[in-house]
Amino acid sequence: MRNVKPLWSRYGLPAGVALGALDMWCQTLFRKTPFGTLSHDKPDWASLKPLEEVMPITYPTPDHVLTFDRLSSVFLSGTTHAENQPCHLKLADPTVPLRRNLPLYGEPARLYCPAGVYEITKSPDGSDSFTINSQNCVHCKTCDIKDPEQNITWTPPEGGGGPIYAGM
Ligand code: SF4
């Protein structure tokens, strides 16, 4: 599967998918492919589009039968962290979220983080503030990979805390 998305990005949907199918059949039948191993032309964080190039997505309200809000799902993951440990999500420059990411991208961390760790809240004086609820982190490392300024570094939390996923 590894060549499918690079082929899709290079040649568009119809040709990319057709070439992806050819690539996978060659891998299956001959254990080799004429494409070799293709790479993406840019890192994931560099592919984020600024606000003016995108339309906001409005998701339906969770019905708690088939769809659930993020914090309910974090609860089901069994995530726990010692409350008094230092934040394991490090910002190289703490001003980047509000100074650059909020006006340019709408602060994407609050959207892509599956655990609702990052929040933009209003202070009593009306100014924005950036909050990190590190105790909710499920350790997917998306923020480390996707932050457009590469400003966030995920580090292992103290004490082996994190999700347990007892039902999986
Ligand atoms: S590692 Fe995943 S869950 Fe944790 S803060 Fe980053 S995006 Fe959120």
XYZ file of N, CA and C and ligand atoms in Angstrom:
512
model
N 0.819 -1.218 0.000
C 0.000 0.000 0.000
C 0.855 1.272 0.000
N 2.148 1.169 0.302
C 2.903 2.383 0.621
C 3.041 3.355 -0.540
N 2.920 2.859 -1.783
C 3.071 3.759 -2.928
C 1.762 4.414 -3.351
N 0.638 3.978 -2.791
C -0.651 4.436 -3.311
C -0.833 5.937 -3.110
N -0.614 6.427 -1.904
C -0.823 7.863 -1.674
C 0.187 8.719 -2.427
N 1.489 8.364 -2.452
C 2.391 9.158 -3.283
C 1.972 9.197 -4.755
N 1.499 8.047 -5.310
C 1.046 8.034 -6.707
C -0.198 8.899 -6.870
N -1.099 8.811 -5.931
C -2.330 9.599 -5.959
C -1.989 11.095 -5.933
N -1.061 11.497 -5.043
C -0.700 12.916 -4.947
C -0.023 13.408 -6.223
N 0.774 12.556 -6.857
C 1.515 12.994 -8.045
C 0.663 13.050 -9.293
N -0.227 12.062 -9.459
C -0.922 11.933 -10.750
C -2.427 12.172 -10.666
N -2.930 12.585 -9.524
C -4.363 12.831 -9.389
C -5.117 11.548 -9.097
N -6.416 11.696 -8.833
C -7.193 10.553 -8.337
C -7.319 9.409 -9.347
N -7.858 9.616 -10.574
C -8.070 8.454 -11.459
C -6.759 7.754 -11.833
N -5.773 8.540 -12.328
C -4.511 7.920 -12.754
C -3.743 7.370 -11.554
N -3.760 8.105 -10.432
C -3.032 7.666 -9.246
C -3.563 6.352 -8.694
N -4.900 6.217 -8.657
C -5.481 4.977 -8.133
C -5.211 3.813 -9.089
N -5.298 4.096 -10.414
C -5.013 3.036 -11.395
C -3.553 2.583 -11.271
N -2.638 3.535 -11.151
C -1.225 3.169 -11.000
C -0.987 2.474 -9.656
N -1.722 2.901 -8.624
C -1.622 2.238 -7.322
C -2.055 0.786 -7.409
N -3.124 0.535 -8.173
C -3.589 -0.848 -8.357
C -2.526 -1.663 -9.088
N -1.946 -1.077 -10.149
C -0.871 -1.761 -10.881
C 0.292 -2.078 -9.939
N 0.650 -1.079 -9.117
C 1.764 -1.257 -8.182
C 1.487 -2.413 -7.222
N 0.265 -2.454 -6.681
C -0.047 -3.501 -5.694
C -0.103 -4.883 -6.347
N -0.649 -4.966 -7.584
C -0.672 -6.265 -8.272
C 0.751 -6.748 -8.566
N 1.621 -5.818 -8.983
C 3.022 -6.206 -9.242
C 3.682 -6.714 -7.959
N 3.408 -6.015 -6.836
C 3.976 -6.455 -5.543
C 3.477 -7.852 -5.188
N 2.169 -8.074 -5.434
C 1.572 -9.359 -5.057
C 2.077 -10.494 -5.940
N 2.137 -10.247 -7.268
C 2.472 -11.330 -8.203
C 3.972 -11.549 -8.344
N 4.742 -10.459 -8.354
C 6.170 -10.580 -8.698
C 7.103 -10.194 -7.549
N 6.527 -9.704 -6.423
C 7.325 -9.256 -5.275
C 8.222 -8.076 -5.624
N 7.933 -7.389 -6.712
C 8.652 -6.154 -7.033
C 7.751 -5.282 -7.896
N 8.087 -4.022 -7.988
C 7.240 -3.087 -8.714
C 8.118 -2.129 -9.512
N 7.650 -1.676 -10.670
C 8.463 -0.726 -11.444
C 8.629 0.622 -10.746
N 7.817 0.898 -9.740
C 7.903 2.208 -9.077
C 8.927 2.234 -7.947
N 9.421 1.067 -7.527
C 10.311 1.048 -6.363
C 9.551 1.495 -5.130
N 10.231 2.221 -4.254
C 9.563 2.799 -3.082
C 9.505 4.297 -3.257
N 8.289 4.812 -3.403
C 8.113 6.250 -3.604
C 7.988 6.956 -2.264
N 8.459 8.174 -2.221
C 8.306 8.962 -0.995
C 7.325 10.096 -1.258
N 6.843 10.685 -0.199
C 6.007 11.872 -0.329
C 6.920 13.053 -0.634
N 6.400 14.039 -1.378
C 7.287 15.124 -1.778
C 7.495 16.166 -0.684
N 6.732 16.087 0.408
C 6.964 17.003 1.518
C 6.478 16.338 2.801
N 7.008 16.793 3.955
C 6.565 16.183 5.213
C 5.112 16.541 5.506
N 4.484 15.740 6.351
C 3.068 15.916 6.655
C 2.776 17.333 7.158
N 3.619 17.842 8.065
C 3.342 19.157 8.649
C 3.370 20.267 7.601
N 4.097 20.065 6.511
C 4.190 21.106 5.482
C 2.987 21.101 4.548
N 2.100 20.122 4.689
C 0.957 20.039 3.787
C -0.287 20.716 4.360
N -0.185 21.274 5.550
C -1.349 21.923 6.150
C -1.677 23.209 5.391
N -2.954 23.388 5.066
C -3.365 24.586 4.317
C -3.799 25.686 5.284
N -3.520 26.944 4.938
C -3.970 28.032 5.803
C -5.490 28.187 5.769
N -6.009 28.912 6.754
C -7.460 29.045 6.919
C -8.170 29.526 5.670
N -7.552 30.485 4.956
C -8.270 31.074 3.815
C -8.433 30.098 2.648
N -7.733 28.957 2.692
C -7.853 27.991 1.594
C -8.783 26.823 1.918
N -9.385 26.834 3.085
C -10.202 25.682 3.479
C -11.580 26.126 3.936
N -12.519 25.175 3.916
C -13.870 25.414 4.430
C -13.982 24.720 5.788
N -14.569 25.373 6.777
C -14.740 24.687 8.062
C -15.666 23.488 7.931
N -15.365 22.434 8.662
C -16.214 21.235 8.669
C -17.103 21.297 9.915
N -18.389 21.192 9.711
C -19.317 21.167 10.851
C -19.754 19.724 11.075
N -19.376 19.174 12.202
C -19.731 17.789 12.506
C -21.065 17.751 13.246
N -21.889 16.716 13.005
C -23.132 16.603 13.764
C -22.853 16.359 15.246
N -23.775 16.768 16.083
C -23.622 16.541 17.526
C -23.626 15.033 17.803
N -22.704 14.533 18.626
C -22.678 13.084 18.914
C -24.006 12.616 19.503
N -24.464 11.441 19.066
C -25.734 10.918 19.588
C -25.520 9.970 20.768
N -24.283 9.670 21.101
C -23.927 8.775 22.221
C -24.502 7.370 22.060
N -24.851 7.029 20.816
C -25.240 5.656 20.482
C -24.204 5.101 19.504
N -24.058 5.799 18.388
C -23.053 5.401 17.395
C -21.888 6.377 17.343
N -22.118 7.620 17.731
C -21.049 8.623 17.699
C -20.891 9.224 19.090
N -19.641 9.599 19.399
C -19.342 10.027 20.763
C -18.431 11.242 20.730
N -18.504 12.052 21.777
C -17.604 13.204 21.853
C -16.212 12.723 22.280
N -15.253 13.592 22.085
C -13.868 13.180 22.299
C -13.577 12.805 23.748
N -14.101 13.582 24.687
C -13.747 13.297 26.073
C -14.379 11.993 26.572
N -15.554 11.616 26.038
C -16.126 10.308 26.397
C -15.210 9.188 25.906
N -14.649 9.375 24.735
C -13.761 8.346 24.186
C -12.441 8.293 24.949
N -11.957 9.456 25.402
C -10.747 9.459 26.233
C -11.013 8.685 27.522
N -12.191 8.871 28.100
C -12.546 8.133 29.325
C -12.498 6.629 29.070
N -13.045 6.189 27.925
C -13.051 4.753 27.614
C -11.639 4.209 27.387
N -10.716 5.086 27.008
C -9.344 4.614 26.778
C -8.636 4.278 28.081
N -9.214 4.684 29.211
C -8.584 4.381 30.510
C -7.322 5.192 30.748
N -7.192 6.332 30.082
C -5.973 7.133 30.220
C -5.820 7.684 31.633
N -4.670 7.469 32.213
C -4.362 8.083 33.517
C -2.922 8.581 33.505
N -2.709 9.680 34.175
C -1.363 10.209 34.386
C -1.295 10.732 35.815
N -0.118 10.651 36.419
C 0.049 11.261 37.744
C -0.212 12.756 37.622
N -1.011 13.291 38.535
C -1.473 14.671 38.370
C -0.369 15.697 38.527
N 0.654 15.371 39.322
C 1.657 16.407 39.636
C 2.913 16.296 38.765
N 2.855 15.498 37.697
C 4.060 15.376 36.867
C 4.178 16.571 35.917
N 5.404 16.891 35.478
C 5.572 17.979 34.514
C 4.877 17.640 33.194
N 4.457 18.663 32.474
C 3.787 18.448 31.184
C 4.745 17.743 30.223
N 4.297 16.630 29.645
C 5.187 15.868 28.758
C 5.102 16.348 27.308
N 4.276 17.362 27.044
C 4.166 17.942 25.690
C 4.892 19.282 25.722
N 6.054 19.332 25.083
C 6.941 20.487 25.205
C 6.767 21.429 24.023
N 6.633 22.713 24.318
C 6.579 23.728 23.262
C 7.948 24.388 23.161
N 8.532 24.367 21.962
C 9.830 25.032 21.776
C 9.673 26.529 22.003
N 8.572 27.091 21.506
C 8.280 28.511 21.699
C 6.819 28.617 22.128
N 6.557 28.958 23.384
C 5.173 28.973 23.873
C 4.308 30.045 23.210
N 4.910 30.989 22.496
C 4.100 32.044 21.869
C 3.546 31.618 20.510
N 4.091 30.548 19.923
C 3.697 30.141 18.568
C 2.203 29.827 18.432
N 1.570 29.094 19.363
C 0.156 28.757 19.160
C -0.735 29.978 18.961
N -0.576 31.015 19.776
C -1.446 32.179 19.653
C -0.915 33.200 18.656
N 0.391 33.332 18.570
C 0.968 34.356 17.694
C 0.908 33.966 16.224
N 1.115 32.675 15.940
C 1.206 32.265 14.530
C 0.137 31.241 14.132
N 0.005 30.170 14.914
C -0.904 29.093 14.488
C -2.381 29.493 14.553
N -2.760 30.324 15.512
C -4.175 30.698 15.620
C -4.614 31.580 14.453
N -3.911 32.682 14.155
C -4.376 33.495 13.025
C -4.210 32.807 11.674
N -3.159 32.013 11.508
C -2.883 31.433 10.188
C -3.667 30.153 9.929
N -3.780 29.306 10.951
C -4.407 27.984 10.756
C -5.608 27.744 11.671
N -5.999 28.703 12.476
C -7.079 28.458 13.438
C -6.629 27.557 14.575
N -5.349 27.521 14.845
C -4.711 26.626 15.833
C -5.168 25.175 15.622
N -4.518 24.473 14.704
C -4.972 23.139 14.323
C -4.864 22.095 15.414
N -4.010 22.307 16.420
C -3.851 21.271 17.461
C -5.167 20.995 18.166
N -6.012 22.008 18.331
C -7.295 21.801 19.024
C -8.235 20.965 18.164
N -7.949 20.853 16.850
C -8.796 20.089 15.943
C -8.261 18.675 15.706
N -6.952 18.538 15.488
C -6.455 17.194 15.129
C -6.190 16.313 16.338
N -5.977 16.891 17.501
C -5.716 16.040 18.672
C -6.974 15.240 19.000
N -6.887 13.905 19.004
C -8.083 13.097 19.231
C -8.563 13.120 20.677
N -7.766 13.693 21.578
C -8.107 13.633 22.996
C -8.479 14.999 23.568
N -8.592 16.007 22.731
C -8.967 17.327 23.233
C -7.945 17.907 24.190
N -6.679 17.596 23.976
C -5.634 18.073 24.883
C -5.430 19.586 24.749
N -5.483 20.079 23.519
C -5.182 21.498 23.285
C -6.482 22.288 23.174
N -6.527 23.406 23.868
C -7.740 24.229 23.872
C -7.372 25.697 23.717
N -8.210 26.427 23.016
C -8.139 27.889 23.015
C -9.300 28.365 23.871
N -8.998 29.081 24.912
C -10.053 29.584 25.796
C -9.941 31.101 25.889
N -11.049 31.712 26.251
C -11.071 33.167 26.429
C -10.762 33.505 27.882
N -9.821 34.401 28.087
C -9.540 34.890 29.433
C -10.607 35.911 29.819
N -10.746 36.215 31.122
C -11.742 37.204 31.538
C -11.592 38.549 30.830
N -10.367 38.910 30.437
C -10.183 40.200 29.758
C -10.463 40.117 28.249
N -10.944 38.941 27.776
C -11.307 38.809 26.363
C -10.180 38.307 25.481
N -8.978 38.180 26.019
C -7.863 37.687 25.201
C -7.900 36.157 25.135
N -7.277 35.626 24.086
C -7.214 34.166 23.924
C -6.105 33.597 24.791
N -6.310 32.393 25.279
C -5.208 31.699 25.939
C -5.168 30.250 25.465
N -3.970 29.697 25.441
C -3.721 28.351 24.922
C -3.486 27.425 26.106
N -4.295 26.382 26.204
C -4.217 25.467 27.348
C -3.834 24.072 26.872
N -2.967 23.407 27.621
C -2.587 22.019 27.327
C -3.076 21.137 28.467
N -4.082 20.298 28.172
C -4.596 19.344 29.175
C -3.855 18.020 28.998
N -2.609 18.013 29.433
C -1.743 16.868 29.112
C -2.220 15.568 29.757
N -3.042 15.666 30.804
C -3.527 14.443 31.465
C -4.454 13.629 30.570
N -4.986 14.244 29.495
C -5.880 13.516 28.586
C -5.133 12.830 27.439
N -3.845 13.048 27.316
C -3.101 12.594 26.126
C -3.147 11.067 25.979
N -3.475 10.613 24.767
C -3.490 9.167 24.502
C -2.232 8.726 23.728
N -1.257 9.610 23.610
C 0.081 9.290 23.106
C 0.088 8.825 21.654
N -0.689 9.481 20.824
C -0.681 9.116 19.404
C 0.443 9.828 18.647
N 1.005 10.897 19.214
C 2.102 11.682 18.631
C 1.693 12.499 17.404
N 0.401 12.623 17.156
C -0.024 13.432 16.007
C 0.500 14.860 16.120
N 0.443 15.442 17.320
C 0.872 16.841 17.466
C 2.351 16.998 17.138
N 3.160 16.025 17.486
C 4.590 16.080 17.203
C 4.850 16.052 15.691
N 4.008 15.296 14.978
C 4.185 15.124 13.534
C 3.537 16.263 12.751
N 2.363 16.722 13.209
C 1.521 17.570 12.365
C 1.656 19.061 12.616
N 2.189 19.474 13.759
C 2.230 20.911 14.036
C 2.955 21.650 12.909
N 2.320 22.650 12.284
C 2.916 23.275 11.097
C 4.207 24.024 11.382
N 4.453 24.393 12.639
C 5.701 25.073 12.991
C 6.701 24.115 13.626
N 6.338 22.837 13.728
C 7.183 21.843 14.401
C 7.612 22.361 15.781
N 6.629 22.877 16.487
C 6.873 23.528 17.772
C 6.590 22.606 18.953
N 5.896 21.474 18.702
C 5.488 20.580 19.788
C 6.347 19.319 19.753
N 6.882 18.959 20.892
C 7.606 17.691 21.016
C 6.923 16.835 22.071
N 6.498 15.639 21.652
C 5.943 14.671 22.605
C 7.106 13.971 23.293
N 7.061 13.890 24.618
C 8.075 13.134 25.363
C 7.348 12.095 26.221
N 7.995 11.011 26.584
C 7.321 10.011 27.406
C 6.931 10.607 28.751
N 5.704 10.352 29.211
C 5.303 10.869 30.521
C 5.967 10.089 31.638
N 6.002 10.689 32.800
C 6.560 9.989 33.958
C 5.622 8.877 34.412
N 6.180 7.804 34.937
C 5.392 6.796 35.640
C 4.603 5.852 34.764
N 4.873 5.807 33.473
C 4.189 4.849 32.611
C 2.718 5.140 32.408
N 2.302 6.383 32.630
C 0.895 6.734 32.435
C 0.508 6.711 30.977
N -0.806 6.678 30.735
C -1.291 6.694 29.359
C -2.527 5.841 29.217
N -2.940 5.581 27.980
C -4.143 4.782 27.761
C -3.920 3.305 28.087
N -5.013 2.623 28.472
C -4.925 1.194 28.799
C -5.735 0.362 27.794
N -6.834 0.883 27.300
C -7.673 0.190 26.316
C -7.971 -1.235 26.776
N -8.602 -1.351 27.936
C -8.823 -2.666 28.536
C -9.694 -3.565 27.665
N -10.577 -2.985 26.850
C -11.485 -3.822 26.074
C -10.933 -4.262 24.738
N -9.709 -3.917 24.415
C -9.183 -4.262 23.088
C -8.319 -5.513 23.146
S 0.163 12.840 21.365
Fe -1.892 12.690 20.392
S -3.307 12.669 22.122
Fe -1.368 13.418 22.916
S -1.511 15.633 22.767
Fe -0.520 14.934 20.898
S -2.187 14.712 19.418
Fe -3.137 14.800 21.462
